[in-house]
Coordinates of C-alpha atoms in Angstrom, one line a residue:
M1 CA 8.8 -92.9 19.7
S2 CA 6.4 -92.1 22.7
D3 CA 3.2 -90.3 22.4
T4 CA 4.8 -87.5 24.6
E5 CA 7.6 -87.0 22.1
S6 CA 5.2 -87.1 19.1
N7 CA 2.8 -84.4 20.7
K8 CA 6.0 -82.2 21.1
R9 CA 6.9 -82.2 17.6
R10 CA 3.3 -81.6 16.5
A11 CA 3.2 -78.7 18.9
S12 CA 6.3 -77.1 17.1
G13 CA 4.3 -76.6 13.9
H14 CA 1.2 -74.3 13.2
H15 CA -2.1 -75.7 14.0
K16 CA -4.5 -75.8 11.0
D17 CA -7.1 -73.6 13.1
E18 CA -4.3 -71.2 14.2
P19 CA -4.9 -67.8 12.5
A20 CA -2.3 -66.4 10.1
K21 CA 0.3 -64.0 11.5
K22 CA -0.5 -60.3 10.8
R23 CA 1.6 -58.8 8.3
G24 CA 4.0 -56.0 9.6
R25 CA 5.7 -53.3 7.6
P26 CA 6.8 -54.6 4.2
S27 CA 10.6 -54.6 3.8
K28 CA 12.4 -52.7 1.2
A29 CA 12.9 -55.8 -0.8
V30 CA 9.2 -56.4 -0.9
L31 CA 8.6 -52.9 -2.1
N32 CA 11.4 -53.2 -4.7
S33 CA 9.5 -56.3 -6.1
K34 CA 6.3 -54.3 -6.5
V35 CA 8.1 -51.5 -8.5
P36 CA 10.4 -52.6 -11.3
E37 CA 13.7 -51.0 -11.1
N38 CA 13.4 -49.4 -14.7
S39 CA 10.0 -48.3 -14.3
M40 CA 9.2 -44.6 -15.4
S41 CA 7.8 -43.9 -11.8
R42 CA 10.9 -45.2 -10.2
V43 CA 13.3 -43.2 -12.5
Q44 CA 11.4 -40.1 -11.8
A45 CA 11.4 -40.7 -8.1
Q46 CA 15.0 -41.0 -8.0
E47 CA 15.5 -37.6 -9.9
M48 CA 13.0 -36.0 -7.5
V49 CA 15.2 -37.2 -4.5
S50 CA 18.4 -36.2 -6.0
R51 CA 17.1 -32.6 -6.7
H52 CA 16.0 -32.2 -3.2
P53 CA 18.6 -33.3 -0.5
P54 CA 17.4 -34.2 2.9
L55 CA 16.9 -31.5 5.7
S56 CA 20.1 -30.8 7.6
Y57 CA 19.9 -28.9 11.1
S58 CA 21.0 -29.3 14.7
S59 CA 18.8 -29.6 17.5
Q60 CA 19.7 -25.9 18.4
Q61 CA 18.6 -24.8 14.9
E62 CA 15.5 -26.7 14.9
A63 CA 13.1 -23.8 15.8
W64 CA 15.0 -21.2 13.4
F65 CA 14.7 -23.7 10.6
Y66 CA 10.9 -24.2 10.7
D67 CA 10.4 -20.6 11.4
E68 CA 12.3 -19.5 8.2
L69 CA 10.2 -21.8 6.0
V70 CA 7.6 -19.1 5.9
P71 CA 9.2 -16.1 4.5
W72 CA 9.4 -12.7 6.3
P73 CA 8.4 -9.5 4.6
A74 CA 11.2 -7.4 3.3
Q75 CA 10.5 -4.9 5.9
H76 CA 9.0 -5.5 9.2
D77 CA 9.0 -4.6 12.8
W78 CA 9.1 -7.4 15.4
D79 CA 9.8 -7.5 19.0
E80 CA 9.5 -9.6 22.3
E81 CA 5.9 -8.3 22.5
D82 CA 5.0 -9.9 19.3
D83 CA 6.6 -13.1 20.2
A84 CA 4.6 -12.9 23.5
A85 CA 1.3 -12.5 21.4
I86 CA 2.2 -15.4 19.2
D87 CA 2.8 -17.6 22.2
E88 CA -0.6 -16.4 23.7
E89 CA -2.5 -17.1 20.5
W90 CA -1.1 -20.4 20.3
N91 CA -1.7 -21.2 24.1
Q92 CA -5.4 -20.1 23.7
S93 CA -6.0 -22.0 20.3
E94 CA -7.6 -25.4 19.9
L95 CA -4.5 -26.4 18.0
K96 CA -2.3 -26.9 21.0
E97 CA -4.4 -29.6 22.7
S98 CA -5.2 -31.3 19.2
S99 CA -1.4 -31.5 18.2
S100 CA 0.0 -32.5 21.6
R101 CA 0.0 -36.4 21.0
L102 CA 1.2 -36.7 17.4
N103 CA 4.5 -38.5 18.4
T104 CA 3.1 -42.1 17.9
S105 CA 2.7 -44.5 15.1
Q106 CA -1.1 -43.8 14.9
Y107 CA -0.1 -40.7 13.1
A108 CA 2.4 -42.5 10.7
T109 CA 0.5 -40.9 7.5
L110 CA 0.5 -37.4 8.9
F111 CA 4.3 -37.9 9.6
L112 CA 4.9 -39.1 6.0
L113 CA 3.0 -36.0 4.7
F114 CA 5.2 -33.7 6.6
K115 CA 8.3 -35.5 5.2
I116 CA 7.4 -35.3 1.7
S117 CA 6.2 -31.7 2.0
L118 CA 9.4 -30.8 3.7
R119 CA 11.6 -32.9 1.3
L120 CA 10.1 -31.9 -2.2
Y121 CA 8.6 -28.4 -1.3
R122 CA 10.7 -27.0 1.7
T123 CA 7.2 -26.1 3.5
T124 CA 4.9 -28.0 5.7
P125 CA 1.3 -29.1 5.1
I126 CA 0.4 -26.6 7.9
V127 CA 1.4 -23.7 5.7
L128 CA -0.2 -25.2 2.5
L129 CA -3.6 -25.5 4.3
S130 CA -3.6 -22.0 5.9
P131 CA -4.7 -18.4 4.8
I132 CA -1.4 -18.0 3.4
C133 CA -2.5 -20.3 0.4
A134 CA -6.2 -19.5 0.9
L135 CA -7.0 -23.1 2.1
R136 CA -7.9 -25.0 5.2
Y137 CA -8.6 -28.6 6.1
Q138 CA -12.3 -29.7 6.4
A139 CA -13.1 -33.0 8.3
V140 CA -16.2 -34.8 7.0
S141 CA -16.2 -37.8 9.2
K142 CA -19.2 -38.3 11.7
N143 CA -16.9 -40.3 13.9
H144 CA -16.7 -38.6 17.2
F145 CA -13.0 -39.3 17.4
C146 CA -12.4 -37.1 14.3
N147 CA -10.6 -33.9 14.8
E148 CA -11.3 -30.8 12.9
W149 CA -7.7 -29.6 13.1
I150 CA -5.6 -32.6 12.5
M151 CA -5.8 -34.3 9.0
S152 CA -7.0 -37.8 9.0
G153 CA -5.1 -40.8 7.7
K154 CA -7.1 -40.9 4.4
F155 CA -6.7 -37.4 3.8
C156 CA -2.8 -37.5 4.5
E157 CA -2.5 -40.4 2.2
L158 CA -4.2 -38.8 -0.8
L159 CA -2.4 -35.4 -0.5
S160 CA 0.9 -37.3 -0.1
S161 CA 0.3 -39.3 -3.3
L162 CA -0.6 -36.0 -5.0
M163 CA 2.5 -34.2 -3.9
V164 CA 4.8 -36.9 -5.1
H165 CA 3.5 -36.9 -8.5
P166 CA 5.9 -35.2 -11.2
C167 CA 3.1 -33.1 -12.8
W168 CA 3.6 -30.1 -10.4
E169 CA 7.3 -30.1 -10.9
E170 CA 7.8 -29.7 -7.2
N171 CA 6.0 -26.2 -7.3
I172 CA 3.8 -25.6 -4.2
G173 CA 2.0 -22.9 -6.0
S174 CA 0.7 -25.2 -8.8
L175 CA -0.5 -27.8 -6.3
A176 CA -2.1 -25.1 -4.0
L177 CA -3.9 -23.7 -7.3
A178 CA -5.2 -27.0 -8.1
L179 CA -6.5 -27.7 -4.8
R180 CA -8.3 -24.1 -4.7
W181 CA -9.6 -24.7 -8.2
T182 CA -11.3 -28.1 -7.1
V183 CA -12.9 -26.6 -4.1
I184 CA -14.1 -23.6 -6.2
C185 CA -15.6 -26.1 -8.7
R186 CA -17.4 -28.0 -6.1
L187 CA -18.7 -25.0 -4.3
D188 CA -19.4 -23.2 -7.5
S189 CA -17.8 -20.2 -5.8
R190 CA -18.1 -16.7 -7.8
S191 CA -16.0 -14.9 -5.3
A192 CA -12.9 -13.2 -6.7
W193 CA -10.2 -15.4 -5.6
A194 CA -7.3 -13.5 -7.2
L195 CA -3.8 -14.8 -7.7
D196 CA -0.9 -12.9 -6.8
V197 CA 2.1 -14.5 -8.7
K198 CA 2.9 -14.4 -12.2
L199 CA 2.1 -17.4 -13.9
S200 CA 4.1 -19.0 -17.0
C201 CA 0.6 -20.1 -18.5
S202 CA -0.6 -16.9 -20.6
I203 CA -4.1 -18.6 -20.6
L204 CA -4.4 -18.7 -16.6
Q205 CA -2.6 -15.3 -16.3
R206 CA -5.3 -13.6 -18.3
I207 CA -8.0 -15.3 -16.3
F208 CA -6.7 -14.1 -12.9
D209 CA -6.0 -10.7 -14.4
K210 CA -9.7 -10.4 -15.2
I211 CA -10.6 -11.8 -11.7
K212 CA -8.4 -9.3 -10.0
D213 CA -9.8 -6.5 -11.8
H214 CA -13.4 -7.5 -11.1
Q215 CA -15.3 -4.9 -9.3
V216 CA -18.6 -6.7 -8.4
E217 CA -19.8 -8.7 -5.6
S218 CA -19.5 -11.9 -7.6
L219 CA -18.4 -13.2 -10.9
N220 CA -21.1 -13.4 -13.7
I221 CA -19.9 -17.0 -14.8
S222 CA -18.2 -19.7 -13.1
Y223 CA -14.4 -20.2 -13.1
H224 CA -14.7 -23.2 -15.3
E225 CA -16.8 -21.4 -17.9
M226 CA -14.3 -18.5 -18.0
H227 CA -11.3 -20.8 -18.4
K228 CA -13.0 -22.8 -21.0
A229 CA -13.9 -19.6 -23.1
E230 CA -10.0 -18.5 -22.7
R231 CA -8.8 -21.8 -23.9
D232 CA -11.1 -21.6 -26.9
R233 CA -9.7 -18.2 -27.7
A234 CA -6.1 -19.3 -27.3
S235 CA -6.9 -22.4 -29.4
G236 CA -8.1 -20.0 -32.2
R237 CA -4.8 -18.1 -32.2
D238 CA -2.9 -21.5 -32.2
E239 CA -1.6 -20.7 -28.7
P240 CA -0.5 -23.8 -26.7
S241 CA -1.9 -24.6 -23.2
S242 CA 0.2 -25.5 -20.3
T243 CA 0.0 -28.8 -18.2
L244 CA -1.4 -26.7 -15.4
S245 CA -4.2 -25.4 -17.6
D246 CA -4.9 -28.8 -18.8
I247 CA -5.3 -30.3 -15.3
L248 CA -7.7 -27.4 -14.2
Y249 CA -9.8 -27.8 -17.2
E250 CA -10.3 -31.5 -16.6
V251 CA -11.0 -30.8 -12.9
G252 CA -13.9 -28.3 -14.1
E253 CA -15.1 -31.0 -16.2
A254 CA -15.0 -33.8 -13.6
V255 CA -16.5 -32.1 -10.6
P256 CA -19.9 -31.9 -11.9
K257 CA -19.7 -35.7 -13.2
E258 CA -18.6 -37.1 -10.0
N259 CA -21.2 -39.3 -8.6
A260 CA -19.7 -39.8 -5.1
V261 CA -21.5 -38.2 -2.3
R262 CA -20.5 -34.7 -1.9
P263 CA -19.8 -33.2 1.8
K264 CA -22.1 -30.7 3.1
A265 CA -20.8 -27.2 2.7
D266 CA -20.4 -26.0 6.2
P267 CA -20.0 -22.2 6.6
K268 CA -17.6 -22.6 9.8
Y269 CA -14.9 -23.9 7.2
N270 CA -15.2 -20.7 5.2
S271 CA -12.8 -18.8 7.2
V272 CA -9.9 -19.5 9.7
F273 CA -8.0 -17.0 12.1
G274 CA -10.2 -14.3 10.7
W275 CA -9.4 -14.8 7.1
S276 CA -11.6 -16.2 4.3
V277 CA -10.3 -19.6 2.8
L278 CA -11.6 -22.6 0.9
P279 CA -11.9 -25.9 2.7
V280 CA -10.3 -29.0 1.1
T281 CA -11.9 -32.5 1.9
V282 CA -11.2 -35.9 1.1
W283 CA -13.7 -35.7 -1.8
D284 CA -11.6 -32.8 -3.3
L285 CA -8.5 -34.9 -3.2
K286 CA -10.2 -38.0 -4.7
V287 CA -11.3 -36.0 -7.6
L288 CA -8.1 -34.3 -8.2
A289 CA -6.3 -37.7 -8.0
K290 CA -8.7 -39.1 -10.7
V291 CA -8.1 -36.4 -12.8
V292 CA -4.3 -36.7 -12.6
N293 CA -4.6 -40.4 -13.3
S294 CA -6.7 -39.8 -16.4
M295 CA -4.3 -37.1 -17.8
D296 CA -2.4 -38.0 -21.0
F297 CA 0.9 -36.6 -19.6
K298 CA 4.3 -37.0 -21.4
P299 CA 5.6 -40.4 -21.1
E300 CA 8.0 -39.8 -18.2
W301 CA 4.8 -38.5 -16.1
N302 CA 2.3 -40.9 -17.2
Y303 CA 1.7 -43.1 -14.1
S304 CA -0.9 -42.7 -11.4
V305 CA -0.4 -41.1 -8.1
E306 CA -0.5 -44.2 -6.3
D307 CA 2.3 -45.6 -8.3
A308 CA 4.0 -42.4 -7.5
L309 CA 3.7 -42.8 -3.6
S310 CA 4.8 -46.3 -3.9
T311 CA 8.1 -45.5 -5.7
W312 CA 8.9 -42.6 -3.5
K313 CA 8.7 -45.1 -0.3
V314 CA 11.1 -47.2 -2.0
E315 CA 13.6 -44.4 -3.0
N316 CA 13.1 -42.4 0.2
S317 CA 13.0 -45.2 2.9
G318 CA 16.3 -44.2 4.9
P319 CA 16.4 -42.4 8.1
E320 CA 16.2 -38.5 7.9
L321 CA 15.0 -35.5 9.6
P322 CA 12.7 -34.8 11.3
P323 CA 12.1 -37.7 13.5
Q324 CA 8.7 -39.0 14.4
D325 CA 9.1 -38.1 18.1
R326 CA 9.4 -34.4 17.0
L327 CA 6.1 -34.0 15.0
S328 CA 4.1 -32.4 17.6
V329 CA 6.9 -29.7 18.1
I330 CA 7.3 -29.2 14.5
Y331 CA 3.5 -28.7 13.9
M332 CA 3.8 -26.0 16.8
Y333 CA 6.5 -24.3 15.0
S334 CA 4.9 -24.3 11.7
Q335 CA 1.6 -22.9 13.2
K336 CA 3.3 -20.2 15.1
S337 CA 5.0 -19.2 11.9
V338 CA 1.6 -19.0 10.1
F339 CA 0.5 -16.8 12.9
R340 CA 3.3 -14.5 12.7
H341 CA 2.9 -14.2 9.0
L342 CA -0.7 -13.2 9.4
R343 CA 0.2 -10.8 12.3
L344 CA 2.7 -9.0 10.1
V345 CA 0.3 -8.8 7.1
D346 CA -2.4 -7.5 9.2
R347 CA -0.2 -4.7 10.7
Q348 CA 0.8 -3.7 7.3
L349 CA -2.7 -3.7 5.9
T350 CA -3.7 -1.5 9.0
S351 CA -0.7 0.8 8.5
V352 CA -1.7 1.4 4.8
Q353 CA -5.2 1.9 5.6
G354 CA -4.4 4.6 8.2
T355 CA -2.2 6.4 5.8
E356 CA -5.1 6.4 3.2
E357 CA -7.6 7.6 5.9
A358 CA -5.3 10.5 6.9
N359 CA -4.7 11.4 3.2
H360 CA -8.4 11.3 2.5
D361 CA -9.3 13.5 5.4
E362 CA -6.6 16.1 4.7
N363 CA -8.0 16.1 0.9
Q364 CA -11.4 16.7 2.1
R365 CA -10.2 19.7 4.4
S366 CA -8.3 21.1 1.3
D367 CA -11.0 20.5 -1.3
P368 CA -14.4 21.8 0.2
F369 CA -16.0 21.1 -3.3
S370 CA -15.0 17.5 -3.2
S371 CA -18.1 14.9 -2.4
S372 CA -17.9 11.6 -0.7
D373 CA -19.0 9.9 -3.9
D374 CA -15.8 10.6 -5.9
N375 CA -13.7 7.7 -7.0
G376 CA -10.9 8.2 -4.7
P377 CA -10.2 5.8 -2.0
Q378 CA -13.4 4.1 -2.8
L379 CA -11.9 2.9 -6.0
Y380 CA -11.7 -0.6 -5.2
T381 CA -14.3 -1.0 -2.2
S382 CA -16.7 -3.1 -4.2
S383 CA -14.0 -5.8 -5.1
S384 CA -14.9 -9.2 -3.7
H385 CA -12.3 -11.0 -1.6
H386 CA -9.2 -9.5 -3.4
Q387 CA -7.2 -12.7 -3.0
G388 CA -9.8 -14.3 -0.8
R389 CA -8.5 -12.2 2.2
R390 CA -11.5 -10.3 3.1
R391 CA -12.3 -10.4 6.8
A392 CA -15.4 -12.1 8.2
V393 CA -17.3 -10.9 11.2
V394 CA -19.1 -13.2 13.6
D395 CA -21.7 -12.1 16.1
D396 CA -21.3 -13.4 19.5
S397 CA -24.8 -13.1 20.5
S398 CA -26.2 -15.7 17.8
D399 CA -25.0 -19.1 16.9
K400 CA -25.1 -18.3 13.4
E401 CA -22.3 -16.8 11.3
S402 CA -23.0 -13.5 9.6
E403 CA -22.3 -13.0 6.1
S404 CA -18.8 -12.3 5.3
V405 CA -18.2 -8.7 4.3
S406 CA -16.9 -8.6 0.8
G407 CA -17.5 -4.9 -0.1
T408 CA -14.1 -3.7 1.4
T409 CA -10.7 -4.5 0.7
G410 CA -9.3 -3.3 4.2
P411 CA -8.8 -5.5 7.3
L412 CA -12.3 -5.7 8.8
P413 CA -12.7 -7.0 12.3
K414 CA -11.3 -10.4 12.9
L415 CA -13.3 -13.4 13.7
R416 CA -14.0 -13.6 17.4
R417 CA -13.4 -16.8 19.2
R418 CA -16.2 -19.3 18.1
H419 CA -17.8 -21.6 20.6
A420 CA -16.7 -25.2 20.5
V421 CA -18.6 -27.4 18.1
T422 CA -19.2 -30.8 19.3
D423 CA -17.6 -33.7 17.1
D424 CA -20.9 -35.8 17.3
E425 CA -22.7 -33.3 15.3
D426 CA -24.1 -35.2 12.2
E427 CA -23.7 -33.9 8.7
D428 CA -26.4 -34.0 6.2
I429 CA -24.9 -35.2 2.8
A430 CA -26.9 -34.4 -0.3
P431 CA -26.2 -36.7 -3.5
V432 CA -25.6 -35.2 -6.7
R433 CA -28.2 -35.2 -9.3
S434 CA -28.5 -38.4 -11.3
S435 CA -28.2 -36.3 -14.6
D436 CA -24.7 -35.1 -13.5
S437 CA -23.1 -38.5 -13.0
D438 CA -22.0 -40.5 -16.0
R439 CA -18.8 -41.8 -14.3
P440 CA -16.1 -40.6 -16.6
F441 CA -13.3 -42.2 -14.3
D442 CA -12.7 -45.4 -13.0
P443 CA -12.7 -45.5 -9.1
L444 CA -9.3 -45.7 -7.5
P445 CA -8.4 -49.2 -6.3
D446 CA -7.4 -48.2 -3.0
L447 CA -9.6 -45.1 -2.4
E448 CA -13.1 -46.7 -2.4
G449 CA -15.2 -46.7 0.6
D450 CA -17.4 -44.6 2.9
E451 CA -17.0 -41.0 2.0
D452 CA -16.6 -40.2 5.7
D453 CA -13.1 -39.0 6.5
D454 CA -11.3 -41.5 8.8
D455 CA -9.3 -40.9 11.8
M456 CA -5.8 -41.7 12.3
A457 CA -6.2 -45.0 14.4
G458 CA -4.7 -47.9 12.8
T459 CA -3.1 -46.3 10.1
F460 CA 0.5 -47.2 9.6
D461 CA 2.9 -45.9 6.8
D462 CA 5.2 -48.4 4.9
G463 CA 8.1 -46.1 4.6
T464 CA 8.4 -44.4 7.9
N465 CA 11.0 -46.5 9.5
L466 CA 9.8 -45.7 13.0
D467 CA 12.4 -48.0 14.3
S468 CA 15.3 -46.2 12.8
G469 CA 15.8 -43.9 15.7
E470 CA 16.7 -40.2 15.4
F471 CA 19.2 -39.0 12.8
L472 CA 21.6 -36.5 14.6
P473 CA 23.6 -34.4 12.2
Q474 CA 27.1 -32.9 13.3
A475 CA 26.7 -29.6 15.0
T476 CA 27.8 -26.6 13.0
K477 CA 29.7 -23.7 14.4
E478 CA 29.5 -21.1 11.5
L479 CA 26.3 -19.0 11.0
D480 CA 26.3 -19.6 7.2
E481 CA 26.1 -23.2 8.0
F482 CA 22.9 -22.9 9.9
R483 CA 21.1 -22.6 6.4
P484 CA 18.8 -25.7 5.9
S485 CA 20.3 -27.9 2.8
G486 CA 18.4 -27.0 -0.4
P487 CA 16.3 -24.0 -1.2
T488 CA 13.9 -22.9 1.1
L489 CA 10.3 -21.9 0.4
A490 CA 11.2 -18.3 0.3
E491 CA 14.1 -19.1 -2.3
S492 CA 12.0 -21.4 -4.4
L493 CA 9.2 -19.0 -5.0
P494 CA 9.3 -15.8 -7.1
L495 CA 10.9 -12.7 -5.6
R496 CA 7.4 -11.4 -4.9
P497 CA 5.6 -12.8 -2.1
P498 CA 4.5 -16.3 -2.1
A499 CA 1.4 -17.6 -3.5
S500 CA -0.2 -15.6 -0.7
P501 CA -3.5 -13.7 -1.5
L502 CA -2.9 -11.7 1.6
Y503 CA -0.6 -9.2 -0.2
V504 CA -2.8 -8.4 -2.9
S505 CA -4.8 -6.0 -0.6
L506 CA -1.8 -4.5 0.6
R507 CA -0.5 -3.4 -3.0
E508 CA -4.0 -2.5 -3.9
R509 CA -4.1 -0.1 -0.9
E510 CA -0.6 1.3 -1.9
L511 CA -1.9 1.9 -5.5
L512 CA -4.8 3.7 -3.8
S513 CA -2.3 5.8 -1.7
E514 CA -0.5 6.7 -5.1
I515 CA -3.8 7.5 -6.6
S516 CA -4.6 9.8 -3.8
E517 CA -1.3 11.5 -4.3
L518 CA -2.0 12.0 -7.9
R519 CA -5.5 13.5 -7.1
Q520 CA -3.6 16.0 -4.9
G521 CA -1.1 16.9 -7.9
Q522 CA -4.3 17.2 -10.1
R523 CA -5.9 19.5 -7.5
R524 CA -2.8 21.7 -7.4
Q525 CA -2.8 21.8 -11.3
D526 CA -6.3 23.0 -11.2
D527 CA -5.4 25.8 -8.8
L528 CA -2.5 27.0 -11.0
M529 CA -4.9 27.0 -14.0
L530 CA -7.3 29.1 -12.1
T531 CA -4.5 31.5 -11.2
M532 CA -3.4 31.7 -14.9
Q533 CA -6.9 32.2 -16.0
T534 CA -7.3 35.2 -13.6
Q535 CA -4.1 36.8 -14.8
L536 CA -5.3 36.4 -18.5
D537 CA -8.5 38.1 -17.6
S538 CA -6.5 41.0 -16.2
M539 CA -4.5 41.2 -19.3
Q540 CA -7.5 41.1 -21.6
S541 CA -8.9 44.1 -19.6
E542 CA -5.8 46.1 -19.8
L543 CA -5.7 45.3 -23.5
R544 CA -9.4 46.5 -23.9
Q545 CA -8.3 49.7 -22.1
I546 CA -5.5 50.2 -24.6
K547 CA -8.0 49.5 -27.6
Q548 CA -10.4 52.1 -26.4
S549 CA -7.7 54.7 -26.0
I550 CA -6.5 53.8 -29.4
Q551 CA -9.8 54.2 -30.9
A552 CA -10.6 57.6 -29.3
P553 CA -11.1 60.5 -31.8
T554 CA -8.1 62.9 -32.6
P555 CA -7.7 65.8 -35.0
S556 CA -6.0 63.6 -37.5
Q557 CA -9.1 61.3 -37.8
S558 CA -11.3 64.2 -39.2
N559 CA -9.5 63.7 -42.6
P560 CA -11.1 61.1 -45.0
P561 CA -9.8 57.6 -44.6
F562 CA -7.3 56.3 -47.1
T563 CA -8.7 53.5 -49.2
M564 CA -6.8 50.1 -49.2
P565 CA -6.3 48.7 -52.7
F566 CA -8.6 46.0 -51.8
G567 CA -11.4 48.0 -50.6
K568 CA -10.5 47.8 -46.7
P569 CA -10.6 51.4 -45.1
N570 CA -7.6 52.3 -43.1
T571 CA -9.1 52.3 -39.6
A572 CA -8.0 51.2 -36.3
S573 CA -7.4 47.3 -35.8
E574 CA -10.7 45.6 -35.6
S575 CA -9.1 43.2 -33.0
V576 CA -6.6 43.7 -30.2
L577 CA -4.8 40.7 -31.8
D578 CA -4.3 42.7 -35.0
E579 CA -2.1 45.3 -33.2
P580 CA 1.8 44.2 -33.6
D581 CA 2.7 46.2 -30.6
L582 CA 0.3 44.5 -28.5
W583 CA 1.6 41.2 -29.7
W584 CA 4.7 42.0 -28.4
Q585 CA 3.2 43.2 -24.8
L586 CA 1.6 39.8 -24.7

């Protein structure tokens, strides 16, 4: 064998100094090997997939499908001018530019989050992290590539792992409440963030009933202290607590003990699109994930959020709608539906407020003795937030955001457009006091690292199947078939509006309108009583005249009076009411 042939043979193999090949996306066989077929997480993932069929719509139905995911009010007026206003708001927002390049594998984790949210909850993460649920995304990375509107890869991965865990029972309201609760505990917010849906847990329902009725600027005690006291009272009555209450309690216990560096509270994230919200960070998701992992659930739920995400990728790895190359368009549809929802609610609030003011002015004109300090339309004016939907005011002449006006329930002036904030602005991060950190939980194996939120660069999902191509279902002809497969968000939530605190102020204002009508009825009743009193005085005057005429001296009265058997003289009646004939006249 020649040296040339020998060299050729050696060239066909791997050199000892040659770097190993980079691993690509794991195959389904590899994923299956990591998750046993009979594991509890695998069984639960299979059941969730079977309960929630894939999305089904044609390309012509796409815009309608995503618009209908956000419920419309029962009664609403909408025309072409409203559509034009929404298009203008979208074109003028920073979201349009930020979301224009999402159709790449760089945003695979964001795409996976969208698919999970749509499949399990029939909504999008855009709706979840919006004023509809009193939430928004807060970026905490110092990386100049970070975008304050587009969720980072780490954020998407954490939220995806939480979404696929069965402890929420595929209820977006429960997950949204847990996210709000975590942020409230981190910020120690004392504002009255009320809840507008009836909860199956009586403990939580009593808490939010008290919060809704709170009439001061801020709560006297923290949410966790209030929750803890209510749980103690329920325990004394042998009243069981719900799984959601247990999770929220553990969140309240875990937040002050968490030793990870907390993100700085940035006032600019306390509102979005003119509505007050609670900003969700990677820190909040990590704490909530640790709590879920530490919970002693029933056996079929007793596994980590990381296992939940791994099994979900195994069980839901086939092609389905939406395709990745439509992510930017779907983002636009979802955001426009949020704009539309807020526009309708704002219009209803303005309409109710105008009716109240008109009724109040009419009452002032009809009742000159009424003062401006009575408890009429001002009944709820001192309530704070009222579902976290108080408007905030920003002064354009200053870079500082003025304090949010929480003393009114009506729609105050919206946030005027803020100046652009540079991405390279550093954030000061203050550590938690050493006395507050005793590390109750073990750190997550895959979630450690710098607290800075990361960007999407270099993040790839194991189960997105980017090479599978677009799935094109058969076009439908009947209007009834345009319905998406599975329940929509409007159908899966209660008949009342979704977990949207925006509707609370509206109903309170309707209640105030009813109170105003009751006040008018009371005033009419007072006028009627005054008229009756005048008539009674007139009758009493006539009776006195009759009595005087009866008591006038007559010839027969000159005789001595006849003495009654009990010593009472036979004189005229001592009272008008003693006369039988007068009783008949009355």
